Tab-separated table of C-alpha atoms in Angstrom:
chain	number	residue	atom	x	y	z
M	1	ALA	CA	0.000	0.000	0.000
M	2	GLN	CA	1.137	3.499	-0.725
M	3	SER	CA	2.512	5.621	2.096
M	4	VAL	CA	3.656	9.185	2.596
M	5	SER	CA	6.453	10.151	4.969
M	6	GLN	CA	7.080	13.574	6.390
M	7	HIS	CA	10.470	13.476	7.981
M	8	ASN	CA	10.066	16.098	10.660
M	9	HIS	CA	7.157	16.210	13.068
M	10	HIS	CA	8.191	19.533	14.547
M	11	VAL	CA	10.307	22.315	13.091
M	12	ILE	CA	11.223	25.528	14.871
M	13	LEU	CA	12.743	28.396	12.919
M	14	SER	CA	13.399	32.068	13.381
M	15	GLU	CA	11.810	34.651	11.134
M	16	ALA	CA	13.621	35.134	7.825
M	17	ALA	CA	15.126	31.655	7.959
M	18	SER	CA	14.771	29.400	4.937
M	19	LEU	CA	12.405	26.482	5.134
M	20	GLU	CA	12.417	23.030	3.622
M	21	LEU	CA	9.943	20.383	4.727
M	22	GLY	CA	10.497	16.893	3.449
M	23	CYS	CA	7.902	14.635	1.876
M	24	ASN	CA	8.515	11.217	0.379
M	25	TYR	CA	6.016	8.773	-1.051
M	26	SER	CA	6.233	5.123	-1.881
M	27	TYR	CA	4.368	4.637	-5.186
M	28	GLY	CA	6.475	4.250	-8.305
M	29	GLY	CA	3.847	5.173	-10.876
M	30	THR	CA	2.159	8.419	-11.840
M	31	VAL	CA	1.228	10.515	-8.829
M	32	ASN	CA	-0.541	13.743	-7.988
M	33	LEU	CA	1.035	15.621	-5.107
M	34	PHE	CA	-0.353	18.165	-2.689
M	35	TRP	CA	0.684	20.324	0.202
M	36	TYR	CA	-2.006	21.540	2.565
M	37	VAL	CA	-1.571	24.008	5.406
M	38	GLN	CA	-3.577	24.203	8.620
M	39	TYR	CA	-3.203	27.416	10.614
M	40	PRO	CA	-3.919	27.175	14.348
M	41	GLY	CA	-7.598	26.565	14.944
M	42	GLN	CA	-8.448	26.533	11.262
M	43	HIS	CA	-9.215	24.039	8.520
M	44	LEU	CA	-6.889	22.590	5.921
M	45	GLN	CA	-6.226	24.794	2.942
M	46	LEU	CA	-4.523	23.883	-0.297
M	47	LEU	CA	-1.058	25.409	-0.514
M	48	LEU	CA	0.002	23.984	-3.859
M	49	LYS	CA	-0.332	20.925	-6.035
M	50	TYR	CA	1.489	19.073	-8.779
M	51	PHE	CA	-0.297	17.096	-11.470
M	52	SER	CA	2.073	17.258	-14.434
M	53	GLY	CA	4.450	19.575	-16.290
M	54	ASP	CA	7.064	21.735	-14.622
M	55	PRO	CA	8.223	19.852	-11.527
M	56	LEU	CA	8.811	23.119	-9.693
M	57	VAL	CA	5.425	24.261	-8.477
M	58	LYS	CA	4.717	27.653	-6.991
M	59	GLY	CA	1.916	28.064	-4.510
M	60	ILE	CA	0.404	30.751	-2.379
M	61	LYS	CA	2.237	32.885	0.157
M	62	GLY	CA	5.651	32.398	-1.438
M	63	PHE	CA	5.769	28.635	-1.036
M	64	GLU	CA	7.088	26.313	-3.694
M	65	ALA	CA	7.682	22.586	-3.996
M	66	GLU	CA	9.805	20.491	-6.284
M	67	PHE	CA	8.783	17.080	-7.558
M	68	ILE	CA	11.823	14.853	-7.946
M	69	LYS	CA	10.588	11.604	-9.396
M	70	SER	CA	13.873	9.752	-8.961
M	71	LYS	CA	13.812	10.507	-5.260
M	72	PHE	CA	10.054	10.004	-4.774
M	73	SER	CA	10.049	13.394	-3.128
M	74	PHE	CA	7.974	16.561	-3.097
M	75	ASN	CA	9.682	18.868	-0.624
M	76	LEU	CA	8.132	22.170	0.360
M	77	ARG	CA	10.305	25.275	0.438
M	78	LYS	CA	10.136	28.932	1.310
M	79	PRO	CA	13.203	31.174	1.156
M	80	SER	CA	12.259	33.409	4.083
M	81	VAL	CA	9.600	32.454	6.599
M	82	GLN	CA	7.391	34.787	8.583
M	83	TRP	CA	5.794	34.440	11.989
M	84	SER	CA	2.447	34.024	10.223
M	85	ASP	CA	3.707	30.799	8.618
M	86	THR	CA	3.323	29.067	11.976
M	87	ALA	CA	1.028	26.179	11.104
M	88	GLU	CA	0.882	22.475	10.457
M	89	TYR	CA	1.806	21.341	6.959
M	90	PHE	CA	0.506	18.154	5.398
M	91	CYS	CA	1.818	16.408	2.324
M	92	ALA	CA	-0.616	14.175	0.433
M	93	VAL	CA	-0.473	11.963	-2.639
M	94	THR	CA	-3.016	10.364	-4.941
M	95	SER	CA	-2.414	7.752	-7.574
M	96	MET	CA	-4.101	4.919	-9.374
M	97	ASP	CA	-2.676	2.666	-6.672
M	98	SER	CA	-4.760	4.497	-4.058
M	99	ASN	CA	-7.816	4.715	-6.328
M	100	TYR	CA	-7.035	8.420	-6.382
M	101	GLN	CA	-7.761	8.705	-2.682
M	102	LEU	CA	-5.553	11.102	-0.783
M	103	ILE	CA	-2.851	9.360	1.212
M	104	TRP	CA	-1.745	11.764	3.912
M	105	GLY	CA	1.542	12.321	5.633
M	106	ALA	CA	1.471	12.709	9.406
M	107	GLY	CA	2.037	16.451	9.197
M	108	THR	CA	4.837	18.771	10.265
M	109	LYS	CA	4.210	21.393	12.913
M	110	LEU	CA	6.134	24.527	12.036
M	111	ILE	CA	6.744	27.165	14.691
M	112	ILE	CA	8.289	30.462	13.681
M	113	LYS	CA	9.876	32.455	16.464
M	114	PRO	CA	9.367	36.207	16.094
N	1	ASP	CA	-17.887	31.278	-4.284
N	2	ALA	CA	-19.201	29.341	-1.317
N	3	GLY	CA	-16.875	26.684	-0.054
N	4	VAL	CA	-17.774	23.576	1.894
N	5	ILE	CA	-20.171	24.586	4.634
N	6	GLN	CA	-20.356	22.734	7.913
N	7	SER	CA	-22.576	23.082	10.926
N	8	PRO	CA	-22.433	23.363	13.809
N	9	ARG	CA	-19.015	24.955	14.098
N	10	HIS	CA	-18.794	24.070	17.758
N	11	GLU	CA	-20.756	21.626	19.840
N	12	VAL	CA	-20.471	20.576	23.439
N	13	THR	CA	-22.639	17.661	24.450
N	14	GLU	CA	-22.972	15.184	27.249
N	15	MET	CA	-21.915	11.587	26.943
N	16	GLY	CA	-24.723	9.430	25.623
N	17	GLN	CA	-26.368	12.159	23.594
N	18	GLU	CA	-26.835	11.976	19.856
N	19	VAL	CA	-24.705	14.302	17.763
N	20	THR	CA	-25.476	15.229	14.170
N	21	LEU	CA	-22.957	17.089	12.046
N	22	ARG	CA	-23.991	18.579	8.739
N	23	CYS	CA	-22.200	19.373	5.538
N	24	LYS	CA	-23.001	21.115	2.295
N	25	PRO	CA	-20.379	20.391	-0.370
N	26	ILE	CA	-19.283	22.802	-3.052
N	27	SER	CA	-21.912	22.982	-5.754
N	28	GLY	CA	-21.078	20.656	-8.634
N	29	HIS	CA	-18.758	18.476	-6.623
N	30	ASN	CA	-19.623	14.791	-6.835
N	31	SER	CA	-17.434	13.450	-4.052
N	32	LEU	CA	-17.756	14.125	-0.367
N	33	PHE	CA	-15.456	13.097	2.458
N	34	TRP	CA	-15.745	13.045	6.235
N	35	TYR	CA	-12.494	13.314	8.175
N	36	ARG	CA	-11.751	13.333	11.887
N	37	GLN	CA	-8.739	15.064	13.397
N	38	THR	CA	-7.374	14.551	16.896
N	39	MET	CA	-4.057	15.249	18.539
N	40	MET	CA	-3.475	11.568	19.162
N	41	ARG	CA	-4.482	10.091	15.831
N	42	GLY	CA	-4.018	12.968	13.422
N	43	LEU	CA	-6.193	13.187	10.329
N	44	GLU	CA	-8.356	10.132	9.619
N	45	LEU	CA	-10.680	9.514	6.682
N	46	LEU	CA	-13.958	8.171	8.071
N	47	ILE	CA	-16.050	7.707	4.940
N	48	TYR	CA	-16.445	9.056	1.452
N	49	PHE	CA	-19.291	9.268	-1.015
N	50	ASN	CA	-19.275	9.452	-4.773
N	51	ASN	CA	-22.491	10.628	-6.429
N	52	ASN	CA	-24.262	10.302	-3.069
N	53	VAL	CA	-23.283	6.643	-2.708
N	54	PRO	CA	-21.000	5.568	0.162
N	55	ILE	CA	-17.903	4.069	-1.411
N	56	ASP	CA	-15.624	3.308	1.511
N	57	ASP	CA	-16.664	3.446	5.152
N	58	SER	CA	-13.780	1.392	6.473
N	59	GLY	CA	-12.588	4.358	8.496
N	60	MET	CA	-15.790	4.646	10.502
N	61	PRO	CA	-14.687	3.742	14.018
N	62	GLU	CA	-17.697	1.715	15.123
N	63	ASP	CA	-21.411	1.234	14.804
N	64	ARG	CA	-22.107	4.349	16.811
N	65	PHE	CA	-21.071	6.334	13.750
N	66	SER	CA	-23.229	6.614	10.667
N	67	ALA	CA	-23.193	8.898	7.638
N	68	LYS	CA	-25.750	9.659	4.987
N	69	MET	CA	-25.894	11.678	1.829
N	70	PRO	CA	-29.546	11.942	0.792
N	71	ASN	CA	-28.795	14.307	-2.071
N	72	ALA	CA	-25.913	15.988	-3.851
N	73	SER	CA	-25.945	19.034	-1.626
N	74	PHE	CA	-26.211	17.604	1.864
N	75	SER	CA	-24.583	15.034	4.102
N	76	THR	CA	-24.771	14.166	7.774
N	77	LEU	CA	-22.465	12.388	10.168
N	78	LYS	CA	-24.232	11.056	13.221
N	79	ILE	CA	-22.798	9.728	16.450
N	80	GLN	CA	-25.206	7.881	18.701
N	81	PRO	CA	-24.515	7.536	21.561
N	82	SER	CA	-21.585	9.923	21.849
N	83	GLU	CA	-18.607	9.218	24.105
N	84	PRO	CA	-15.819	11.492	25.406
N	85	ARG	CA	-13.310	9.795	23.086
N	86	ASP	CA	-15.310	11.098	20.139
N	87	SER	CA	-14.164	14.619	20.968
N	88	ALA	CA	-12.385	15.848	17.863
N	89	VAL	CA	-12.629	18.175	14.931
N	90	TYR	CA	-14.722	16.681	12.170
N	91	PHE	CA	-13.995	18.003	8.705
N	92	CYS	CA	-16.142	17.614	5.664
N	93	ALA	CA	-14.470	17.969	2.278
N	94	SER	CA	-15.533	17.738	-1.334
N	95	SER	CA	-13.999	17.341	-4.759
N	96	LEU	CA	-15.233	17.244	-8.321
N	97	THR	CA	-14.827	13.511	-8.503
N	98	VAL	CA	-12.901	10.783	-6.786
N	99	SER	CA	-12.090	8.308	-9.467
N	100	SER	CA	-9.620	10.125	-11.656
N	101	SER	CA	-6.370	11.964	-11.427
N	102	GLY	CA	-6.100	15.650	-10.866
N	103	ASN	CA	-8.619	15.912	-8.075
N	104	THR	CA	-8.301	18.604	-5.475
N	105	ILE	CA	-10.123	18.243	-2.193
N	106	TYR	CA	-11.494	21.340	-0.511
N	107	PHE	CA	-12.170	21.324	3.200
N	108	GLY	CA	-14.856	22.925	5.282
N	109	GLU	CA	-13.992	24.822	8.427
N	110	GLY	CA	-14.742	21.886	10.648
N	111	SER	CA	-17.103	21.019	13.462
N	112	TRP	CA	-15.367	21.119	16.826
N	113	LEU	CA	-17.021	18.478	19.000
N	114	THR	CA	-16.510	18.119	22.724
N	115	VAL	CA	-18.242	15.290	24.553
N	116	VAL	CA	-18.181	15.655	28.323
């Protein structure tokens, strides 16, 4: 069965630091990849997604993610984080193997120190 | 555009009472999902519907939980009787369809349930 791994459960950074959150998946075929963000006390919102084409995907709020097929990875990046980026970030994958159901990572809690 | 609408946003109830959570998916979306989120277990898919038909309810924790989708614009998740361990945030989500690539799921704002 397909799985999604997010390497870090908690990340603490200072404002203006660069961010990279890891996401790896296990399926070797065609995948669709997502990053969702959940701000404290709020619902999950789509940050960005990759279906096909340019493997470098730009999302909202200055986030981007790069799909590296050879590494089964879809890491999330932001060059300079802000206090308002404090949130939990979820990576998710769909594929034919999962009947196009979202397979979720466990989430990474990001805390930005002002 | 209206997103996924859930009600109630917050509910506090006593153990043993029936709880009904409601969801209106995005208009035109054919797939609807119920998720539960807790600190201990994270995000769990409880059940999903495609064209109003339940497709996979393997995530429903036990018989106390039931979900219905009587029409394309409304779904309920019912817990009867409720227990303190059911305290969680219950999210409803919808997407255009479930059985093809390129789907994006959109979440409602959640129903925050506390069972005391």
